[in-house]
Coordinates of N, CA, C and O and ligand atoms in Angstrom, one line a residue:
M695 N -55.5 -3.9 48.3 CA -55.8 -3.3 46.4 C -57.3 -2.5 47.0 O -58.1 -3.4 47.4
S696 N -57.4 -1.5 46.7 CA -59.1 -0.9 46.7 C -59.8 -1.4 45.7 O -59.3 -1.9 44.2
K697 N -61.0 -1.4 45.9 CA -62.1 -2.2 44.0 C -61.6 -1.0 43.1 O -61.4 -1.5 41.9
K698 N -61.5 0.4 43.3 CA -60.8 1.2 42.1 C -60.5 0.7 40.4 O -60.5 0.5 39.6
P699 N -58.6 0.2 41.9 CA -57.7 -0.1 39.8 C -58.1 -1.2 39.4 O -57.8 -1.5 38.3
M700 N -59.0 -2.5 40.8 CA -59.6 -3.9 40.4 C -60.2 -3.5 38.5 O -59.9 -3.9 37.8
I701 N -61.4 -2.6 39.0 CA -62.5 -2.1 38.0 C -61.8 -1.7 36.7 O -62.1 -2.8 35.3
L702 N -60.6 -0.9 36.9 CA -59.9 -0.3 35.6 C -58.8 -1.3 35.0 O -59.3 -1.3 33.5
I703 N -58.2 -2.3 36.5 CA -57.7 -2.8 35.0 C -58.8 -4.2 34.4 O -58.2 -4.4 33.1
L704 N -59.8 -4.4 34.6 CA -60.7 -5.2 34.3 C -61.1 -5.0 32.9 O -61.8 -4.9 31.9
A705 N -61.5 -3.1 33.2 CA -62.1 -2.9 32.0 C -60.6 -2.3 30.8 O -61.6 -3.3 29.5
A706 N -59.9 -2.6 31.4 CA -58.4 -2.4 30.6 C -58.3 -3.9 30.3 O -58.1 -3.9 28.4
A707 N -58.8 -4.9 30.4 CA -59.1 -6.2 30.0 C -59.3 -6.5 28.8 O -59.8 -7.1 27.5
A708 N -60.7 -5.6 29.5 CA -62.0 -6.0 28.5 C -61.8 -5.4 26.7 O -61.5 -6.2 25.3
V709 N -61.2 -4.0 27.2 CA -60.9 -3.6 26.1 C -60.2 -4.1 25.1 O -59.9 -4.4 23.6
L710 N -59.2 -4.8 25.4 CA -57.7 -5.1 25.2 C -58.2 -6.6 24.0 O -58.2 -7.1 23.0
L711 N -59.5 -7.6 24.7 CA -60.0 -8.6 24.3 C -60.5 -7.6 22.5 O -60.6 -8.6 22.3
F712 N -61.3 -6.6 23.0 CA -62.2 -6.7 21.8 C -61.4 -6.6 20.7 O -62.1 -6.0 19.8
L713 N -60.5 -5.0 20.8 CA -59.5 -5.1 19.6 C -59.0 -6.1 19.4 O -58.6 -5.6 18.7
L714 N -58.4 -7.1 20.3 CA -57.6 -8.7 19.6 C -58.2 -8.8 18.4 O -57.0 -8.2 17.1
P715 N -59.3 -8.7 18.2 CA -59.2 -9.3 16.6 C -59.2 -8.3 15.4 O -59.1 -9.0 13.9
A716 N -59.1 -6.9 15.3 CA -58.6 -6.5 14.9 C -57.2 -6.5 14.2 O -56.7 -6.0 13.2
F717 N -56.4 -7.3 15.3 CA -54.8 -7.9 14.5 C -55.1 -9.5 14.0 O -54.1 -9.8 14.1
S718 N -56.2 -9.1 13.3 CA -56.4 -11.0 13.2 C -55.8 -11.2 11.8 O -54.9 -10.8 11.1
Q719 N -56.6 -12.4 11.6 CA -55.9 -12.7 10.2 C -56.0 -11.9 8.3 O -55.5 -11.7 7.8
E720 N -57.5 -10.5 8.8 CA -57.1 -9.7 7.7 C -56.6 -8.8 7.8 O -56.0 -9.1 6.6
D721 N -55.0 -9.0 8.6 CA -53.9 -7.8 8.6 C -52.6 -9.1 8.0 O -52.0 -8.9 7.4
I722 N -52.7 -10.4 7.8 CA -52.0 -10.9 6.6 C -52.0 -11.1 5.7 O -52.5 -11.3 4.9
K723 N -51.1 -10.6 5.5 CA -50.7 -10.0 4.0 C -49.5 -10.8 3.3 O -49.0 -11.4 2.2
Q724 N -48.4 -11.4 4.2 CA -47.5 -11.9 3.6 C -46.9 -13.0 5.2 O -47.7 -12.8 6.3
L725 N -47.1 -14.0 4.7 CA -45.8 -14.3 6.2 C -44.1 -15.4 5.9 O -43.3 -15.0 5.3
A726 N -43.3 -14.4 7.2 CA -42.6 -15.0 7.5 C -42.3 -15.0 8.8 O -42.5 -14.4 10.4
D727 N -41.9 -15.7 9.5 CA -42.3 -16.8 10.9 C -41.2 -16.6 11.4 O -40.1 -17.0 11.1
P728 N -41.7 -15.8 12.5 CA -40.3 -15.7 13.8 C -39.6 -16.8 14.2 O -38.5 -16.6 14.5
A729 N -40.3 -18.0 14.1 CA -39.9 -19.1 14.3 C -38.4 -19.1 13.9 O -37.2 -20.5 14.5
F730 N -37.6 -19.1 12.9 CA -36.8 -19.1 12.1 C -36.1 -18.8 12.1 O -34.6 -19.0 11.7
G731 N -36.3 -17.7 12.9 CA -35.0 -16.6 13.4 C -34.6 -16.0 12.1 O -35.5 -15.9 11.4
Q732 N -33.5 -16.1 11.7 CA -32.7 -15.1 10.4 C -33.1 -15.6 9.3 O -32.8 -17.1 9.0
A733 N -33.9 -15.2 8.2 CA -34.5 -15.5 6.9 C -33.6 -16.3 6.0 O -33.0 -14.8 5.9
Q734 N -33.7 -17.0 5.9 CA -33.1 -16.8 4.6 C -33.9 -16.9 2.7 O -33.0 -15.8 2.4
R735 N -34.8 -17.1 3.3 CA -35.7 -16.4 2.2 C -36.5 -14.9 2.0 O -37.1 -14.5 3.4
P736 N -36.9 -13.9 1.1 CA -37.6 -13.3 1.6 C -38.8 -13.6 2.1 O -39.5 -15.3 2.0
A737 N -40.1 -12.7 2.6 CA -41.4 -13.3 3.2 C -42.5 -13.7 1.8 O -41.9 -13.6 0.7
A738 N -42.9 -14.8 2.7 CA -44.0 -15.8 1.7 C -45.0 -14.6 0.7 O -46.0 -14.4 2.4
V739 N -45.6 -14.7 -0.1 CA -46.8 -14.2 -0.1 C -48.2 -14.6 0.5 O -48.1 -16.4 -0.4
F740 N -48.5 -14.3 1.1 CA -50.1 -15.1 1.1 C -50.8 -13.9 1.9 O -50.9 -13.6 3.1
D741 N -51.8 -13.0 0.9 CA -53.1 -12.1 1.8 C -54.4 -13.1 2.4 O -55.1 -13.9 1.3
H742 N -54.0 -13.5 3.8 CA -55.0 -14.8 3.9 C -56.4 -14.5 3.5 O -56.6 -15.7 2.8
D743 N -57.3 -13.4 4.2 CA -58.5 -13.6 3.4 C -58.8 -13.7 1.8 O -59.8 -13.9 1.5
A744 N -57.4 -12.5 1.0 CA -58.2 -12.6 0.1 C -58.0 -13.8 -0.8 O -58.3 -13.8 -2.5
H745 N -56.6 -14.4 -0.5 CA -55.6 -15.7 -1.0 C -57.7 -16.7 -0.6 O -57.8 -17.9 -1.8
N746 N -58.0 -16.7 0.5 CA -58.8 -18.0 0.4 C -60.2 -17.8 -0.1 O -60.8 -18.7 -0.5
E747 N -60.3 -16.1 -0.6 CA -61.9 -16.3 -1.0 C -61.7 -16.1 -2.7 O -62.2 -17.2 -2.9
K748 N -60.3 -15.9 -3.0 CA -60.2 -16.3 -4.9 C -59.8 -17.9 -4.5 O -60.7 -18.3 -6.0
A749 N -59.4 -18.6 -3.7 CA -59.1 -19.8 -4.4 C -60.5 -20.9 -3.7 O -60.6 -22.0 -3.7
A750 N -61.4 -20.3 -3.5 CA -62.5 -20.5 -3.0 C -62.3 -21.7 -2.1 O -63.3 -22.9 -2.0
I751 N -62.0 -21.1 -1.1 CA -61.4 -22.7 -0.1 C -62.7 -22.7 1.3 O -62.9 -22.0 1.3
D752 N -63.7 -23.6 1.5 CA -64.4 -23.6 2.1 C -63.4 -24.0 3.8 O -62.9 -24.6 4.3
G753 N -64.3 -22.6 4.9 CA -64.0 -23.1 5.9 C -62.0 -22.5 6.1 O -61.1 -22.5 5.4
C754 N -61.9 -23.2 7.6 CA -60.6 -23.0 8.0 C -59.6 -24.5 7.9 O -59.1 -24.2 8.2
L755 N -60.9 -25.7 7.7 CA -60.2 -26.8 8.2 C -58.6 -27.1 6.8 O -57.4 -27.6 7.6
P756 N -58.8 -26.9 6.5 CA -57.5 -27.4 4.8 C -56.3 -26.5 5.9 O -55.6 -27.4 5.5
C757 N -56.3 -25.9 6.5 CA -55.0 -25.3 6.9 C -55.0 -25.2 9.0 O -53.5 -25.8 9.2
H758 N -55.9 -25.1 9.3 CA -55.9 -25.0 10.8 C -56.3 -25.7 11.3 O -57.5 -26.6 11.2
H759 N -55.8 -26.7 12.4 CA -55.8 -28.4 13.0 C -55.0 -28.7 13.9 O -54.2 -27.1 14.9
Q760 N -55.6 -29.6 14.8 CA -55.1 -30.2 15.9 C -54.2 -31.0 15.5 O -53.4 -31.7 16.8
G761 N -54.1 -31.7 14.6 CA -53.6 -33.4 15.0 C -53.7 -33.7 13.4 O -54.5 -33.2 12.9
V762 N -53.7 -34.9 12.6 CA -53.6 -36.0 11.8 C -54.5 -37.5 12.8 O -54.0 -37.7 13.4
E763 N -55.7 -37.4 11.9 CA -56.0 -38.7 12.3 C -56.9 -39.4 11.0 O -57.0 -39.0 10.7
E764 N -56.4 -40.0 10.8 CA -56.6 -41.8 9.6 C -56.2 -40.5 7.9 O -57.6 -40.6 7.3
G765 N -55.1 -40.5 8.6 CA -54.6 -39.1 7.4 C -55.5 -38.0 7.1 O -55.8 -37.7 6.3
R766 N -56.5 -37.7 8.0 CA -57.4 -36.2 7.8 C -56.7 -35.6 9.2 O -57.0 -35.4 10.3
F767 N -56.7 -33.7 8.5 CA -56.9 -32.9 9.9 C -57.8 -33.1 10.8 O -58.9 -33.2 10.4
V768 N -57.6 -32.5 12.0 CA -58.5 -32.6 13.1 C -59.1 -30.8 13.2 O -58.1 -30.6 13.4
E769 N -60.0 -30.5 13.5 CA -60.5 -29.2 13.7 C -59.6 -28.9 15.1 O -60.0 -29.9 16.0
G770 N -59.3 -27.5 14.8 CA -58.3 -27.4 15.7 C -58.6 -25.7 15.7 O -58.9 -24.6 14.7
D771 N -58.4 -24.9 16.7 CA -58.0 -22.8 16.4 C -57.7 -22.3 15.9 O -56.3 -23.4 15.5
P772 N -57.7 -21.6 15.4 CA -56.3 -20.6 14.3 C -55.3 -20.7 14.8 O -55.6 -19.0 15.8
V773 N -54.6 -20.7 15.2 CA -53.2 -20.6 16.1 C -51.9 -20.5 15.2 O -52.2 -21.0 14.1
K774 N -50.9 -20.5 16.3 CA -49.4 -19.8 15.0 C -48.7 -21.8 15.0 O -49.4 -23.1 15.5
C775 N -48.9 -21.9 13.0 CA -47.8 -23.0 13.2 C -46.9 -23.7 14.3 O -46.9 -24.5 14.0
A776 N -46.6 -22.7 14.6 CA -45.2 -22.6 15.4 C -45.0 -23.0 16.4 O -44.5 -23.5 17.2
D777 N -46.2 -22.8 17.4 CA -47.1 -23.7 18.5 C -47.1 -25.2 18.5 O -46.4 -25.6 19.5
C778 N -46.7 -25.5 17.4 CA -47.0 -26.9 17.7 C -45.8 -27.9 16.7 O -45.2 -28.6 17.0
H779 N -45.6 -27.3 16.0 CA -44.3 -27.4 14.8 C -42.9 -27.2 15.4 O -42.9 -25.6 14.8
E780 N -42.3 -27.9 15.3 CA -41.1 -26.9 15.9 C -40.1 -26.7 15.1 O -39.7 -27.9 13.5
V781 N -38.9 -26.0 14.4 CA -38.0 -25.9 13.4 C -37.7 -27.2 13.4 O -37.5 -27.6 12.3
K782 N -37.3 -27.2 14.4 CA -36.0 -28.5 14.0 C -36.4 -30.1 15.6 O -36.8 -29.8 16.7
T783 N -37.1 -31.1 14.1 CA -37.4 -32.1 15.5 C -37.6 -33.4 14.3 O -37.4 -33.4 13.4
A784 N -37.0 -34.0 15.5 CA -36.7 -35.9 14.8 C -38.7 -36.3 14.7 O -38.7 -37.2 13.9
E785 N -39.1 -35.9 15.6 CA -40.7 -36.6 15.4 C -41.8 -35.7 14.8 O -41.5 -34.3 14.8
G786 N -42.4 -36.0 13.8 CA -44.3 -35.8 13.1 C -42.9 -34.5 12.1 O -41.8 -34.5 11.6
T787 N -44.0 -33.5 11.3 CA -43.7 -32.6 10.4 C -42.8 -31.2 10.8 O -43.6 -30.7 11.9
P788 N -41.3 -31.2 10.5 CA -40.8 -30.0 10.9 C -41.5 -28.7 10.3 O -42.4 -28.1 9.6
L789 N -41.4 -27.6 11.1 CA -42.0 -26.4 10.9 C -42.1 -26.3 8.8 O -43.3 -25.4 8.2
M790 N -40.7 -25.4 8.4 CA -40.8 -25.3 7.1 C -41.3 -26.4 6.3 O -42.1 -26.0 5.1
L791 N -41.1 -28.0 6.6 CA -42.1 -28.8 5.7 C -43.6 -29.0 6.3 O -44.2 -28.8 4.9
A792 N -44.1 -28.3 6.9 CA -45.8 -27.9 7.3 C -45.6 -27.2 6.5 O -46.9 -27.1 5.9
Y793 N -45.4 -26.0 6.6 CA -45.4 -24.9 5.3 C -45.8 -25.4 4.1 O -46.9 -25.2 3.7
H794 N -44.6 -25.6 3.5 CA -44.5 -25.9 2.0 C -45.5 -27.4 1.7 O -46.2 -27.4 0.5
K795 N -45.3 -28.2 3.0 CA -46.5 -29.0 2.2 C -47.4 -28.7 2.1 O -48.4 -29.2 1.2
Q796 N -48.1 -27.7 3.7 CA -49.7 -27.4 3.2 C -49.6 -26.5 1.7 O -51.0 -27.1 1.0
C797 N -49.3 -25.7 1.4 CA -49.2 -24.6 0.5 C -49.2 -25.8 -0.4 O -50.1 -25.2 -1.5
E798 N -47.9 -26.4 -1.0 CA -47.7 -26.6 -2.5 C -48.6 -27.3 -2.6 O -49.3 -28.0 -3.6
D799 N -49.2 -28.7 -1.7 CA -49.6 -30.0 -1.7 C -50.8 -29.6 -2.6 O -51.8 -30.2 -3.5
C800 N -51.6 -28.3 -1.9 CA -52.8 -28.3 -2.3 C -52.8 -27.4 -3.9 O -53.9 -27.7 -4.6
H801 N -52.0 -26.3 -3.9 CA -51.6 -26.2 -5.5 C -51.0 -26.8 -6.6 O -52.1 -27.0 -7.6
L802 N -50.9 -27.8 -6.9 CA -50.5 -29.5 -7.2 C -51.7 -29.8 -7.7 O -52.1 -29.9 -8.2
E803 N -52.7 -30.0 -6.4 CA -53.4 -31.2 -6.1 C -54.9 -30.2 -7.6 O -55.2 -30.6 -8.0
K804 N -54.5 -28.5 -6.6 CA -55.9 -27.9 -7.7 C -55.5 -27.4 -8.9 O -55.4 -26.9 -10.2
K805 N -53.8 -28.1 -9.3 CA -53.2 -27.3 -10.6 C -53.6 -26.2 -10.5 O -53.9 -25.1 -11.8
K806 N -53.7 -25.1 -9.5 CA -53.8 -23.2 -9.5 C -52.4 -22.6 -8.3 O -52.6 -23.6 -7.2
G807 N -52.1 -22.0 -8.1 CA -51.0 -21.4 -7.5 C -49.4 -21.7 -7.6 O -49.9 -22.7 -8.2
P808 N -48.8 -21.2 -6.7 CA -47.4 -21.2 -7.2 C -46.8 -22.4 -6.4 O -47.3 -22.6 -5.5
V809 N -45.7 -22.8 -7.1 CA -45.1 -24.1 -6.3 C -43.6 -23.8 -6.6 O -42.6 -25.1 -6.2
T810 N -43.9 -23.3 -6.7 CA -41.6 -22.3 -7.1 C -41.4 -21.3 -6.3 O -42.3 -20.4 -5.6
C811 N -39.8 -21.3 -6.0 CA -39.5 -20.4 -4.6 C -40.1 -19.3 -5.0 O -40.9 -18.9 -4.1
G812 N -39.4 -18.7 -5.9 CA -39.4 -17.7 -6.5 C -40.9 -17.1 -6.6 O -41.3 -15.5 -6.5
E813 N -41.5 -17.6 -6.8 CA -43.2 -17.0 -6.5 C -44.7 -17.1 -5.2 O -44.3 -16.5 -5.0
C814 N -43.5 -17.8 -4.5 CA -43.6 -17.5 -3.2 C -43.0 -16.9 -2.8 O -43.5 -15.8 -1.9
H815 N -41.3 -17.0 -2.7 CA -40.7 -15.8 -1.7 C -40.4 -14.6 -2.2 O -38.9 -15.0 -3.4
K816 N -41.1 -14.2 -2.9 CA -41.1 -12.8 -3.4 C -40.1 -11.4 -3.0 O -40.2 -11.4 -2.2
R817 N -38.9 -11.1 -3.8 CA -38.4 -10.4 -3.6 C -39.3 -9.0 -3.0 O -39.8 -8.7 -4.6
P818 N -39.7 -7.8 -2.1 CA -40.1 -6.9 -2.8 C -39.9 -5.9 -3.0 O -39.0 -5.9 -3.7
Ligands
HEC1362 C1 -55.0 -21.5 3.3 C2 -54.8 -22.0 4.4 C3 -55.5 -21.3 5.5 C4 -56.8 -21.0 5.4 C5 -57.9 -21.7 4.5 C6 -57.4 -20.4 6.4 N1 -56.0 -19.9 7.2 FE1 -55.3 -18.5 9.0 N2 -53.6 -18.9 8.4 C7 -53.1 -19.2 8.1 C8 -51.7 -19.0 8.2 C9 -50.4 -19.9 7.0 C10 -51.7 -18.6 8.7 C11 -50.5 -17.8 9.5 C12 -50.0 -19.4 11.2 C13 -48.6 -18.5 11.6 O1 -48.3 -17.0 11.7 O2 -48.3 -19.3 12.0 C14 -53.3 -18.0 9.2 C15 -53.5 -17.7 11.0 C16 -54.7 -17.2 11.2 C17 -54.6 -16.2 12.7 C18 -53.9 -15.9 13.1 C19 -53.6 -16.6 14.2 C20 -52.0 -16.5 15.0 O3 -52.4 -16.4 16.3 O4 -51.3 -15.8 14.7 C21 -56.2 -16.5 12.8 C22 -56.9 -15.8 13.4 C23 -56.7 -17.4 11.4 N3 -55.8 -17.5 10.5 C24 -58.1 -17.5 11.2 C25 -58.4 -18.2 10.3 C26 -59.9 -18.4 10.1 C27 -60.9 -18.2 11.1 C28 -59.9 -19.4 9.1 C29 -61.7 -20.3 8.5 C30 -62.5 -18.8 8.6 C31 -58.7 -19.5 8.4 N4 -58.5 -18.5 8.9 C32 -59.0 -20.3 7.2 C33 -53.8 -20.4 6.4 C34 -55.2 -20.9 6.5
HEC1363 C1 -52.4 -27.3 17.6 C2 -51.5 -27.9 17.4 C3 -51.0 -28.0 15.8 C4 -50.9 -26.1 15.0 C5 -51.3 -25.2 15.3 C6 -50.7 -26.8 13.6 N1 -50.3 -28.5 14.0 FE1 -50.0 -29.2 11.9 N2 -49.5 -31.1 12.8 C7 -50.0 -31.3 14.0 C8 -49.8 -32.6 14.5 C9 -49.8 -33.3 15.8 C10 -49.6 -33.0 12.8 C11 -49.6 -34.9 13.0 C12 -48.1 -34.8 13.0 C13 -47.1 -34.5 12.8 O1 -46.9 -34.2 10.9 O2 -46.6 -33.5 13.2 C14 -50.0 -32.2 11.9 C15 -49.6 -32.1 10.8 C16 -48.8 -31.2 9.7 C17 -48.8 -31.5 8.4 C18 -49.0 -32.8 7.5 C19 -49.9 -33.6 7.1 C20 -50.1 -35.1 6.8 O3 -50.8 -35.1 6.4 O4 -48.4 -35.4 6.9 C21 -48.4 -30.5 7.8 C22 -48.7 -30.3 6.3 C23 -49.0 -29.8 9.0 N3 -49.6 -30.2 10.0 C24 -48.8 -28.0 8.6 C25 -49.6 -27.3 9.1 C26 -49.7 -25.8 9.3 C27 -49.1 -25.0 7.7 C28 -49.8 -25.2 10.4 C29 -50.3 -23.6 10.7 C30 -51.6 -23.0 10.0 C31 -49.8 -26.0 11.8 N4 -50.1 -27.4 10.6 C32 -50.8 -25.7 12.7 C33 -50.4 -30.4 15.0 C34 -50.4 -29.0 14.8
HEC1364 C1 -56.3 -25.7 0.1 C2 -56.2 -24.9 -1.1 C3 -54.6 -24.2 -1.0 C4 -54.1 -24.0 -0.1 C5 -53.7 -25.3 1.5 C6 -52.9 -23.3 -0.1 N1 -53.5 -22.1 -1.6 FE1 -52.4 -20.8 -2.2 N2 -54.0 -21.2 -4.0 C7 -54.5 -21.9 -3.9 C8 -55.8 -21.9 -5.2 C9 -56.9 -22.5 -5.5 C10 -55.0 -20.7 -5.6 C11 -55.3 -20.4 -6.7 C12 -56.5 -18.7 -7.0 C13 -56.7 -18.1 -8.4 O1 -55.9 -17.6 -9.0 O2 -57.9 -18.4 -9.1 C14 -53.8 -20.2 -4.8 C15 -53.8 -19.4 -5.4 C16 -52.0 -18.9 -4.2 C17 -51.1 -17.5 -5.0 C18 -51.3 -16.3 -5.7 C19 -51.6 -14.9 -5.5 C20 -53.4 -15.0 -5.2 O3 -53.5 -15.0 -3.7 O4 -54.6 -16.0 -5.4 C21 -50.0 -17.5 -4.0 C22 -49.1 -16.6 -3.8 C23 -50.7 -19.1 -2.7 N3 -51.4 -19.5 -3.3 C24 -50.1 -19.0 -1.9 C25 -50.6 -20.0 -0.6 C26 -49.7 -20.1 0.4 C27 -48.2 -19.1 1.0 C28 -50.3 -21.2 0.9 C29 -49.4 -22.0 2.7 C30 -49.5 -21.3 3.7 C31 -51.1 -22.0 0.2 N4 -51.4 -20.4 -0.9 C32 -52.2 -22.5 0.4 C33 -55.1 -22.8 -3.2 C34 -54.4 -23.3 -1.9
HEC1365 C1 -46.1 -22.3 -2.4 C2 -45.5 -21.6 -1.2 C3 -44.5 -21.5 -1.4 C4 -43.2 -22.4 -2.1 C5 -43.8 -22.4 -3.4 C6 -41.4 -22.5 -1.0 N1 -41.9 -21.9 -0.3 FE1 -40.6 -21.4 1.4 N2 -41.9 -21.3 2.5 C7 -43.6 -20.8 2.2 C8 -44.1 -20.3 3.2 C9 -45.4 -20.0 3.9 C10 -42.7 -20.4 5.0 C11 -43.0 -20.0 6.1 C12 -43.0 -18.7 6.2 C13 -41.7 -17.8 5.8 O1 -40.9 -17.7 7.0 O2 -41.1 -17.7 5.4 C14 -41.6 -20.8 4.1 C15 -40.4 -21.0 4.4 C16 -39.0 -20.9 4.0 C17 -37.9 -21.1 4.8 C18 -37.7 -20.6 6.5 C19 -37.7 -19.6 6.2 C20 -36.5 -18.5 5.7 O3 -36.5 -18.3 4.5 O4 -35.2 -19.2 6.5 C21 -37.2 -21.8 3.9 C22 -35.8 -21.7 4.3 C23 -37.6 -21.8 2.2 N3 -39.0 -21.4 2.8 C24 -37.5 -22.0 1.3 C25 -37.8 -22.5 -0.2 C26 -37.3 -22.8 -0.8 C27 -35.2 -22.8 -1.3 C28 -38.3 -23.3 -1.5 C29 -38.5 -23.8 -3.4 C30 -37.2 -24.7 -3.5 C31 -39.8 -22.5 -1.4 N4 -39.3 -22.1 -0.3 C32 -40.7 -22.5 -2.0 C33 -43.6 -21.2 0.8 C34 -43.5 -21.7 0.2

């Protein structure tokens, strides 16, 4: 291969990397995890940045983690929950429980935020 196409490929990759953050958390307004396949409920309301600002959540660790040590989350990159939590598993926390536990436990603890099915899984 001559050098020119290689340079073009590298340039395209650099542009993609630069553009990637444009499709990140700011764009999340609701959650409908494709890992569940055919959804039983409407998507859950979750405007990522607005929610976290309104809820005055400090940092990312209350939600994003890579494991649990001594009952506390260990810091981890913000990636998809389904990368680690399987829909059906006998080991650890299955995906639906992971979501429900994370969202509802905090709402219950803060006595703020929705805890009933229809408040999160809102029909559009
Ligand atoms: C209240 C919980 C919560 C907090 C706090 C939070 N996030 Fe998220 N974030 C989520 C959820 C839920 C998703 C969707 C995950 C999924 O689709 O599997 C997400 C998705 C993301 C994604 C997209 C990940 C992907 O690969 O699709 C990025 C990037 C992200 N968050 C960054 C951050 C950063 C940076 C912070 C801290 C400044 C933060 N988040 C704080 C809950 C949270
Ligand atoms: C890099 C892997 C990884 C990612 C990504 C991840 N988790 Fe976890 N999570 C774990 C591990 C490991 C545990 C501990 C074993 C278990 O309970 O499955 C855990 C435990 C949990 C628990 C149980 C906590 C407890 O104290 O019992 C909840 C709830 C949870 N995760 C929710 C989520 C949510 C929601 C997301 C996405 C925002 C997420 N996790 C993303 C690895 C991950
Ligand atoms: C660490 C705590 C915490 C976690 C985790 C959390 N929330 Fe919340 N949430 C709050 C608080 C606090 C409020 C109330 C904000 C207010 O109105 O002052 C709230 C409010 C909401 C509301 C009401 C509308 C809004 O944006 O204010 C929705 C919907 C919601 N949460 C969905 C979710 C979902 C879905 C998840 C899980 C992916 C989640 N929350 C995880 C703390 C949390
Ligand atoms: C605090 C918000 C919240 C509450 C309350 C809540 N859920 Fe969810 N639920 C979620 C989130 C977030 C997900 C993962 C995103 C998705 O795929 O909808 C989810 C996923 C699901 C899924 C798997 C996806 C699907 O649609 O098939 C089912 C089923 C479900 N929830 C049913 C319920 C039921 C039944 C209740 C009431 C007993 C309930 N949820 C209460 C936030 C919530």
